[in-house]
XYZ file of C-alpha atoms in Angstrom:
603
model
C 83.278 222.312 154.221
C 80.929 221.518 151.365
C 81.209 218.231 149.408
C 82.185 218.303 145.656
C 79.351 218.036 143.225
C 78.674 214.922 141.046
C 79.833 216.897 137.982
C 83.171 217.627 139.727
C 83.699 213.885 140.446
C 83.056 213.047 136.831
C 85.584 215.706 135.648
C 88.262 214.402 138.019
C 87.647 210.813 136.827
C 87.934 211.822 133.188
C 91.222 213.639 133.819
C 92.575 210.571 135.654
C 91.728 208.280 132.745
C 93.249 210.662 130.272
C 96.403 210.859 132.318
C 96.577 207.020 132.540
C 96.266 206.699 128.747
C 98.933 209.313 128.142
C 101.359 207.429 130.423
C 100.427 203.859 129.229
C 101.109 204.300 125.515
C 104.739 205.382 125.733
C 105.510 202.900 128.597
C 104.126 199.968 126.611
C 106.013 200.961 123.522
C 109.282 201.246 125.340
C 108.904 197.945 127.244
C 107.850 196.061 124.125
C 110.741 197.375 122.060
C 113.396 196.913 124.657
C 113.092 193.137 124.641
C 111.799 192.644 121.076
C 113.457 189.994 118.864
C 112.639 189.643 115.201
C 113.699 186.790 112.965
C 112.826 186.037 109.379
C 113.058 182.867 107.267
C 114.609 183.069 104.799
C 116.711 185.992 106.030
C 116.328 187.601 102.557
C 113.011 187.926 100.825
C 112.602 185.396 97.975
C 110.283 185.309 95.004
C 108.253 182.009 94.858
C 106.121 181.815 91.837
C 104.083 185.028 91.572
C 104.497 185.870 95.269
C 107.187 186.799 97.714
C 106.962 184.490 100.629
C 108.629 184.462 104.053
C 107.963 183.603 107.710
C 108.281 186.146 110.442
C 108.822 185.381 114.074
C 108.483 188.189 116.615
C 109.091 187.955 120.332
C 108.247 190.708 122.846
C 108.264 190.795 126.700
C 104.935 189.661 128.296
C 105.133 192.485 130.808
C 104.212 195.066 128.186
C 100.652 193.854 128.095
C 97.949 196.304 129.289
C 94.243 195.690 129.277
C 92.565 197.733 126.537
C 95.735 198.350 124.641
C 97.671 196.458 121.926
C 101.241 196.517 120.583
C 101.410 196.187 116.802
C 103.985 195.815 114.002
C 102.518 197.183 110.665
C 104.634 195.674 107.870
C 105.135 197.604 104.660
C 107.208 197.055 101.482
C 108.699 200.174 99.972
C 110.195 200.269 96.479
C 110.979 202.451 93.404
C 113.224 204.734 95.501
C 110.701 204.971 98.278
C 108.085 206.395 95.973
C 105.707 203.477 96.214
C 104.657 201.458 99.219
C 102.503 198.360 99.741
C 100.947 197.318 103.035
C 101.908 193.673 103.679
C 100.149 192.898 107.028
C 99.993 193.952 110.678
C 101.058 191.654 113.535
C 99.068 192.322 116.717
C 99.854 191.017 120.213
C 96.266 190.316 121.166
C 95.003 187.322 123.134
C 94.624 184.421 120.704
C 97.220 185.695 118.274
C 100.258 185.009 120.284
C 101.677 182.134 122.375
C 104.168 182.011 125.255
C 107.726 181.106 124.320
C 108.555 177.487 125.316
C 112.059 178.412 126.481
C 111.160 181.711 128.254
C 107.631 182.108 129.601
C 108.239 185.893 129.977
C 108.188 186.267 126.099
C 105.220 186.336 123.867
C 105.690 184.899 120.368
C 103.863 185.443 116.990
C 105.040 183.347 114.028
C 103.252 184.342 110.867
C 103.759 183.806 107.121
C 103.930 186.958 105.100
C 103.239 187.291 101.398
C 102.860 189.923 98.773
C 102.678 189.828 94.899
C 106.024 189.810 93.082
C 106.667 192.258 90.266
C 110.099 193.114 88.668
C 109.618 196.783 89.605
C 109.548 195.828 93.293
C 113.214 194.806 93.263
C 115.135 196.390 94.887
C 112.999 197.451 97.793
C 112.768 197.378 101.622
C 110.512 195.489 103.996
C 110.060 197.744 107.099
C 108.052 197.814 110.258
C 107.276 200.768 112.474
C 106.040 199.542 115.845
C 103.094 201.190 117.458
C 100.748 200.854 120.426
C 97.026 201.513 120.173
C 94.100 201.911 122.586
C 91.437 199.335 121.788
C 88.382 201.402 121.262
C 86.902 203.203 118.254
C 89.048 206.205 117.494
C 91.550 205.232 120.127
C 94.915 206.932 120.344
C 97.977 205.528 118.519
C 101.528 206.112 119.411
C 104.153 205.195 116.741
C 107.869 204.552 117.278
C 110.187 207.303 116.183
C 112.112 205.060 113.819
C 111.273 202.321 111.363
C 112.901 198.898 111.616
C 114.506 197.434 108.471
C 113.521 193.782 108.232
C 114.736 192.799 104.765
C 116.416 194.499 101.781
C 115.708 193.493 98.104
C 114.286 190.203 96.700
C 116.114 187.097 95.655
C 114.737 185.899 92.241
C 116.709 182.653 91.812
C 113.461 180.714 91.509
C 112.890 182.570 88.260
C 116.000 180.986 86.612
C 113.630 178.627 84.755
C 114.787 177.355 81.392
C 112.332 177.037 78.593
C 113.438 176.321 75.051
C 110.926 177.505 72.445
C 110.533 175.596 69.252
C 109.654 177.396 65.960
C 105.986 177.056 64.931
C 105.692 176.642 61.156
C 102.827 177.587 58.870
C 100.899 174.695 57.410
C 101.850 174.059 53.777
C 99.201 175.423 51.400
C 98.233 174.483 47.890
C 95.362 175.454 45.552
C 94.859 171.940 44.281
C 93.451 170.248 47.477
C 90.345 168.053 47.160
C 87.107 169.457 48.459
C 84.981 168.033 51.264
C 86.020 165.278 53.739
C 85.173 164.198 57.214
C 84.867 166.593 60.165
C 85.529 164.857 63.510
C 84.373 166.643 66.649
C 85.175 165.037 70.104
C 83.073 165.779 73.180
C 83.773 164.840 76.821
C 81.238 164.186 79.602
C 81.460 164.686 83.360
C 81.798 161.568 85.556
C 78.595 159.552 85.544
C 76.752 162.177 83.374
C 75.302 162.174 79.905
C 74.465 165.875 79.638
C 76.418 167.816 77.028
C 78.647 170.332 78.718
C 79.650 173.667 77.163
C 83.037 174.462 78.506
C 86.761 173.286 78.158
C 86.947 169.948 76.259
C 83.788 170.270 74.249
C 83.070 171.247 70.684
C 79.481 172.600 70.986
C 80.309 175.957 69.403
C 82.246 174.207 66.612
C 79.438 171.790 65.912
C 76.817 174.577 65.743
C 79.091 176.555 63.466
C 79.555 173.644 61.125
C 75.754 173.023 60.872
C 75.098 176.714 60.232
C 77.803 176.659 57.442
C 75.464 174.351 55.591
C 78.098 172.132 54.006
C 76.327 169.304 52.006
C 76.277 166.475 54.509
C 75.928 162.774 53.548
C 76.355 160.977 56.888
C 76.771 161.658 60.619
C 78.438 158.976 62.758
C 78.035 159.298 66.543
C 79.842 157.086 69.048
C 80.349 157.364 72.858
C 81.970 155.380 75.644
C 82.618 155.523 79.356
C 85.582 155.315 81.712
C 86.491 152.192 83.814
C 85.790 153.991 87.200
C 82.905 152.730 89.322
C 80.851 155.841 88.953
C 80.834 155.728 85.141
C 80.443 151.922 85.030
C 77.473 151.965 87.523
C 74.935 152.773 84.775
C 75.119 150.023 82.123
C 73.357 152.296 79.628
C 75.451 155.412 80.216
C 77.259 155.120 76.826
C 73.887 154.714 75.040
C 72.547 157.754 76.830
C 75.627 159.788 75.784
C 75.108 158.723 72.118
C 71.401 159.625 72.361
C 72.249 163.028 73.887
C 74.569 163.904 71.015
C 72.234 162.611 68.349
C 69.251 164.477 69.731
C 71.306 167.673 69.945
C 72.592 167.385 66.425
C 69.218 166.521 64.899
C 67.537 169.498 66.664
C 70.151 171.885 65.385
C 70.023 170.396 61.871
C 66.257 170.794 61.847
C 66.279 174.412 62.886
C 69.584 175.924 61.518
C 70.282 174.116 58.182
C 68.610 175.045 54.859
C 70.853 172.819 52.628
C 70.455 169.579 54.727
C 67.424 167.909 56.404
C 66.726 165.025 58.705
C 65.564 163.009 55.751
C 68.697 163.723 53.581
C 71.310 162.973 56.290
C 72.016 159.383 57.349
C 72.833 158.850 60.977
C 74.828 155.982 62.358
C 75.297 155.500 66.086
C 77.286 153.156 68.293
C 77.817 152.879 72.068
C 81.027 151.376 73.397
C 80.558 149.322 76.560
C 83.427 148.095 78.697
C 86.043 148.536 75.912
C 89.503 147.834 77.407
C 90.953 148.100 73.877
C 90.050 151.793 73.767
C 91.551 152.201 77.244
C 94.835 150.499 76.128
C 94.990 152.605 73.019
C 95.036 155.718 75.195
C 97.629 154.164 77.545
C 99.845 153.413 74.523
C 99.613 157.101 73.461
C 100.357 158.413 76.990
C 103.640 159.584 78.600
C 103.856 156.500 80.762
C 107.108 154.663 80.526
C 107.185 151.418 78.438
C 107.459 149.205 81.547
C 104.437 151.042 83.109
C 102.424 150.533 80.015
C 103.299 146.810 80.078
C 102.035 146.556 83.667
C 98.733 148.087 82.645
C 98.400 145.691 79.673
C 99.186 142.710 81.877
C 96.361 143.562 84.260
C 93.853 144.149 81.445
C 94.809 141.043 79.451
C 94.552 138.736 82.443
C 91.653 136.419 81.585
C 90.892 135.685 85.240
C 89.621 139.088 86.417
C 86.234 140.761 85.920
C 85.879 144.355 84.643
C 85.525 145.711 88.210
C 88.388 143.578 89.556
C 90.786 144.782 86.879
C 89.801 148.432 87.579
C 90.544 147.858 91.290
C 93.898 146.413 90.376
C 94.736 149.605 88.492
C 94.285 151.558 91.680
C 97.193 149.649 93.247
C 99.657 150.925 90.672
C 101.983 153.677 91.918
C 101.195 155.763 88.849
C 97.352 155.249 89.014
C 97.086 158.989 89.614
C 98.283 159.517 85.944
C 95.569 157.150 84.697
C 92.982 158.895 86.822
C 94.075 162.348 85.757
C 94.946 161.926 82.121
C 93.315 158.674 80.805
C 89.983 158.255 82.606
C 88.600 161.642 81.674
C 89.074 161.144 77.914
C 87.356 157.726 78.193
C 84.166 159.632 79.049
C 83.953 160.638 75.425
C 81.597 161.067 72.528
C 82.600 161.643 68.927
C 80.580 163.223 66.101
C 82.015 162.564 62.694
C 80.394 164.304 59.708
C 81.016 163.182 56.129
C 80.485 166.236 53.829
C 81.310 167.568 50.365
C 81.808 170.973 48.849
C 81.675 172.018 45.179
C 84.896 172.048 43.278
C 85.978 175.558 42.137
C 88.389 176.322 39.316
C 91.740 177.964 39.940
C 92.230 181.640 38.936
C 94.590 184.529 39.566
C 94.652 183.683 43.131
C 96.711 186.475 44.634
C 94.828 189.287 42.719
C 91.477 187.734 43.524
C 92.440 187.366 47.218
C 93.442 191.042 47.414
C 90.012 191.996 46.009
C 88.291 189.661 48.536
C 90.273 191.155 51.420
C 89.303 194.667 50.220
C 85.665 193.534 49.913
C 85.611 194.230 46.164
C 84.721 190.599 45.560
C 82.631 187.954 47.449
C 84.622 185.358 49.280
C 83.395 182.507 47.071
C 85.484 183.888 44.142
C 88.179 181.531 45.580
C 88.066 178.112 47.381
C 89.082 178.162 50.992
C 92.279 176.337 50.046
C 92.986 178.913 47.313
C 92.465 181.841 49.751
C 94.814 180.319 52.214
C 97.335 179.657 49.466
C 97.293 183.276 48.453
C 98.873 184.182 51.780
C 102.050 182.364 50.704
C 102.363 184.739 47.767
C 103.227 187.824 49.789
C 106.158 188.361 52.117
C 104.425 191.020 54.273
C 103.193 189.750 57.654
C 100.475 192.351 57.886
C 99.092 191.309 54.464
C 99.322 187.614 55.392
C 97.381 188.389 58.566
C 94.615 190.152 56.673
C 94.264 187.246 54.327
C 94.040 184.684 57.039
C 91.601 186.913 58.936
C 89.401 186.956 55.793
C 89.701 183.209 55.457
C 88.702 182.690 59.082
C 85.689 184.920 58.659
C 84.609 183.294 55.441
C 85.480 179.619 55.839
C 86.099 178.957 59.551
C 88.322 176.052 58.822
C 90.958 175.096 61.378
C 93.933 175.558 58.978
C 93.092 179.286 58.641
C 92.874 179.750 62.393
C 96.090 177.944 62.876
C 97.956 179.918 60.253
C 96.542 183.185 61.526
C 97.817 182.299 65.030
C 101.309 181.493 63.652
C 101.429 184.918 61.918
C 100.383 186.592 65.152
C 103.155 184.791 67.034
C 105.624 186.074 64.391
C 104.355 189.594 64.760
C 104.685 189.298 68.633
C 108.353 188.385 68.236
C 109.010 191.623 66.397
C 107.300 193.877 68.989
C 109.274 196.141 71.316
C 106.329 197.114 73.484
C 105.546 194.387 76.105
C 101.857 195.389 76.056
C 101.518 195.071 72.321
C 103.540 191.827 72.303
C 101.155 190.200 74.842
C 98.178 191.409 72.921
C 99.448 189.580 69.876
C 100.221 186.492 71.993
C 96.658 186.428 73.391
C 95.102 186.766 69.989
C 97.413 183.915 68.806
C 96.190 181.773 71.728
C 92.534 182.500 70.873
C 93.071 181.446 67.259
C 95.046 178.323 68.190
C 92.114 177.440 70.495
C 89.593 177.808 67.593
C 91.943 175.683 65.459
C 92.382 173.080 68.193
C 88.609 172.577 68.760
C 88.351 171.917 65.053
C 91.309 169.663 64.921
C 91.808 168.357 68.525
C 95.259 166.887 68.941
C 97.837 167.097 71.730
C 100.112 169.167 69.478
C 97.318 171.673 68.670
C 96.462 172.314 72.337
C 100.148 172.500 73.098
C 100.330 175.479 70.830
C 97.404 177.095 72.767
C 99.208 176.498 76.057
C 102.532 177.786 74.628
C 100.944 181.105 73.451
C 99.217 181.669 76.796
C 102.459 180.813 78.558
C 104.491 183.315 76.547
C 101.785 185.935 77.277
C 102.036 185.299 81.061
C 98.398 183.917 81.312
C 99.488 181.111 83.480
C 96.168 179.518 84.562
C 94.999 179.316 80.901
C 98.360 177.815 79.940
C 98.257 175.179 82.661
C 94.726 174.126 81.759
C 95.704 173.675 78.092
C 98.901 171.799 78.896
C 96.801 169.491 80.995
C 94.188 169.004 78.280
C 96.939 168.342 75.658
C 98.311 165.496 77.784
C 94.803 163.983 78.158
C 94.418 163.863 74.424
C 97.473 161.658 74.126
C 99.852 161.519 71.171
C 103.360 160.716 70.018
C 105.879 160.450 72.838
C 108.099 163.332 71.635
C 105.087 165.624 71.668
C 104.050 164.527 75.135
C 107.562 164.921 76.415
C 107.667 168.501 75.179
C 104.287 169.252 76.766
C 105.414 167.848 80.106
C 108.725 169.783 79.866
C 106.943 173.105 79.408
C 104.244 172.227 81.929
C 107.012 171.610 84.476
C 108.610 174.922 83.715
C 105.304 176.705 84.215
C 104.700 174.823 87.509
C 108.050 176.085 88.805
C 107.086 179.645 87.775
C 103.852 179.547 89.721
C 105.479 177.998 92.795
C 104.486 174.388 92.522
C 107.845 172.597 92.579
C 106.404 169.173 93.608
C 104.051 169.162 90.703
C 106.952 170.156 88.457
C 109.060 167.237 89.614
C 106.202 164.939 88.702
C 105.826 166.464 85.282
C 109.545 166.157 84.720
C 109.354 162.438 85.469
C 107.441 162.085 82.167
C 109.841 164.241 80.150
C 112.972 163.521 78.221
C 116.420 163.896 79.712
C 117.347 167.092 77.869
C 118.986 170.422 78.810
C 115.674 172.147 79.653
C 114.475 169.427 82.024
C 117.874 168.892 83.649
C 118.270 172.590 84.384
C 114.806 172.872 85.797
C 115.217 169.763 87.958
C 118.444 171.286 89.362
C 116.580 174.541 90.110
C 113.950 172.648 92.057
C 116.737 170.968 94.186
C 118.251 174.350 94.708
C 114.959 175.877 95.925
C 114.433 172.828 98.216
C 117.880 173.578 99.794
C 119.585 170.417 98.500
C 122.608 172.349 97.242
C 124.846 169.302 96.683
C 122.103 167.633 94.629
C 121.484 170.763 92.666
C 125.211 171.138 91.848
C 125.433 167.590 90.650
C 122.462 167.997 88.284
C 123.820 171.367 86.939
C 127.031 169.480 86.036
C 124.858 167.037 84.152
C 123.337 169.951 82.227
C 126.885 171.008 81.247
C 127.440 167.536 79.741
C 124.420 168.130 77.533
C 125.257 171.764 76.728
C 128.977 172.484 77.344
C 130.013 176.018 77.966
C 126.539 177.146 79.041
C 126.892 180.394 81.106
C 123.618 179.947 82.798
C 124.605 176.544 84.146
C 127.855 177.960 85.492
C 126.039 180.893 87.041
C 123.526 178.507 88.649
C 126.437 176.485 90.066
C 127.761 179.750 91.615
C 124.386 180.373 93.242
C 124.340 176.837 94.658
C 127.923 177.271 95.986
C 127.034 180.693 97.574
C 124.072 179.082 99.414
C 126.351 176.254 100.587
C 129.044 178.864 101.582
C 131.683 177.401 99.394
C 133.587 180.524 98.528
C 136.187 178.941 96.269
C 133.448 177.451 94.056
C 131.620 180.720 93.920
C 134.672 182.464 92.384
C 135.419 179.558 90.003
C 131.887 179.270 88.547
C 131.136 182.965 88.423
C 134.379 183.573 86.610
C 133.545 180.980 83.989
C 129.993 182.289 83.515
C 131.213 185.845 82.981
C 133.865 184.633 80.522
C 131.094 183.020 78.452
C 128.733 185.959 78.745
C 129.644 189.401 80.129
C 125.951 190.074 80.976
C 126.339 187.779 83.990
C 128.718 190.207 85.609
C 126.062 192.898 86.008
C 123.550 190.190 87.028
C 125.926 189.010 89.774
C 126.464 192.506 91.124
C 122.671 192.957 91.519
C 121.999 189.435 92.788
C 121.465 189.180 96.566
C 122.537 185.554 96.457
C 126.121 186.944 96.487
C 125.554 189.596 99.192
C 128.016 187.938 101.529
C 130.815 188.055 98.933
C 130.050 191.422 97.250
C 132.951 193.253 98.842
C 135.440 190.441 98.686
C 138.523 190.249 96.515
C 137.350 186.907 95.094
C 134.066 188.391 93.865
C 135.650 191.446 92.289
C 138.307 189.280 90.471
C 135.606 186.843 89.211
C 133.681 189.565 87.486
C 136.710 191.122 85.692
């Protein structure tokens, strides 16, 4: 009998391997699924800021493991009547990605966070998994389970019950009799320990260049600069002088190259460097959102005659609210200010409205009216579109902050009248841009609040947060700072930063918006009794508020207090019938949806 050839042996081996693979895949899938346990926390998907977050724990029998193969759970979120699907992630039972269960060593465990972007169109939807086993080699075979597993249905959006009360933004009063000229003040801020002029948020480089190029007749330029109390800024005794010199050198260079009306000989320069000026520091503290007793503690440390500069600064570090000083006060102590005293020729009044129309239509040069007269002409027409064109012309020809501001206000008003969300946001972003240009020409906390507010309304949250932060750093009247912190807290809840929001709320007033938002944070942190108590406080501020009653019903549902759910839902629906439909669609009430109590509450 002849022996088989080498080729025959190879063929038999290949067949054996193929047979093994064909048997292994279904066996692995069956064994893994038979003992599989899946748990998700929270049990219903929940929107947190701009994302949907949850934690998935999967346990499978260890005996399913086979060398060269892997058991997987691809997770997908399906929405819009199963027409759209997003891949979430894939859990793989590979070595290094699972651990052995502490209670049962025969089980393998994977605990992984899952996350995907939230959009209103994704609710309702389904989070599903279709288990599969795969051979670990390029192009290896994959065997999928026959049925998908439903892990979660819909998304809870309670975290989006943020309250934000908008205040009307008024146009600046205009008159054609305003005096010409004045003083232009442009603040600059430096990086810690640095004297180089920076050209990003918190600077006025572009505004300064624009002013010089506008060739206003300039009499005097006053430049001052200081430093913050921190050790890095205080290390260089001449840092404030260097900052003054950097600003003066920059201004003189641009004046020499870009101005034809003014020259280095015709403009008087005055400079001053502020060294170790606690009085400037205390002025900023007095204009901060710190509570009066906190401000008094700072004053006591600074006014103590016994300590040195460095010792007093170290004492500030011991204050429980030093992080406020470090975040909002220290950065604006690293300042430089350029104040320009200038004059402009007086022009005579005329038929302002008719002349402004000709200027807008480019039938006349812009200098037919003074900047004030051109702005004033916008008050003579009731049409928003016409007002907008006048302010746009004023911006293009004068570049003063009042024109930028009023143009932004008109754009806000136009956004309120838009039905299309896309067009509305476009108006809001243009408003934010013009508020920014106004704020860099007239930098106050209130002005930068308007920038943040416009970005916030447009949904541009990062830009809004940066400008809220910058507005606080500028300091201002307490009511202004309290409103800034209130809206900053609302934004921080929206982006999923509840701890930051609580801190911002600590500097706000005890009003309806802040009370509702503090209660919402308690609710999201699963302190249902605390949330209910604060929602009751909101009702003392704004009685018969349907949103407060609805929120109380949500807190009661989470705490499984059925009687309170019915009571509060009934009251919310009595005050506003829209809450009946909202409750029907809200997964917070999924456990009560078919109960008699729920049906009667919504009648």
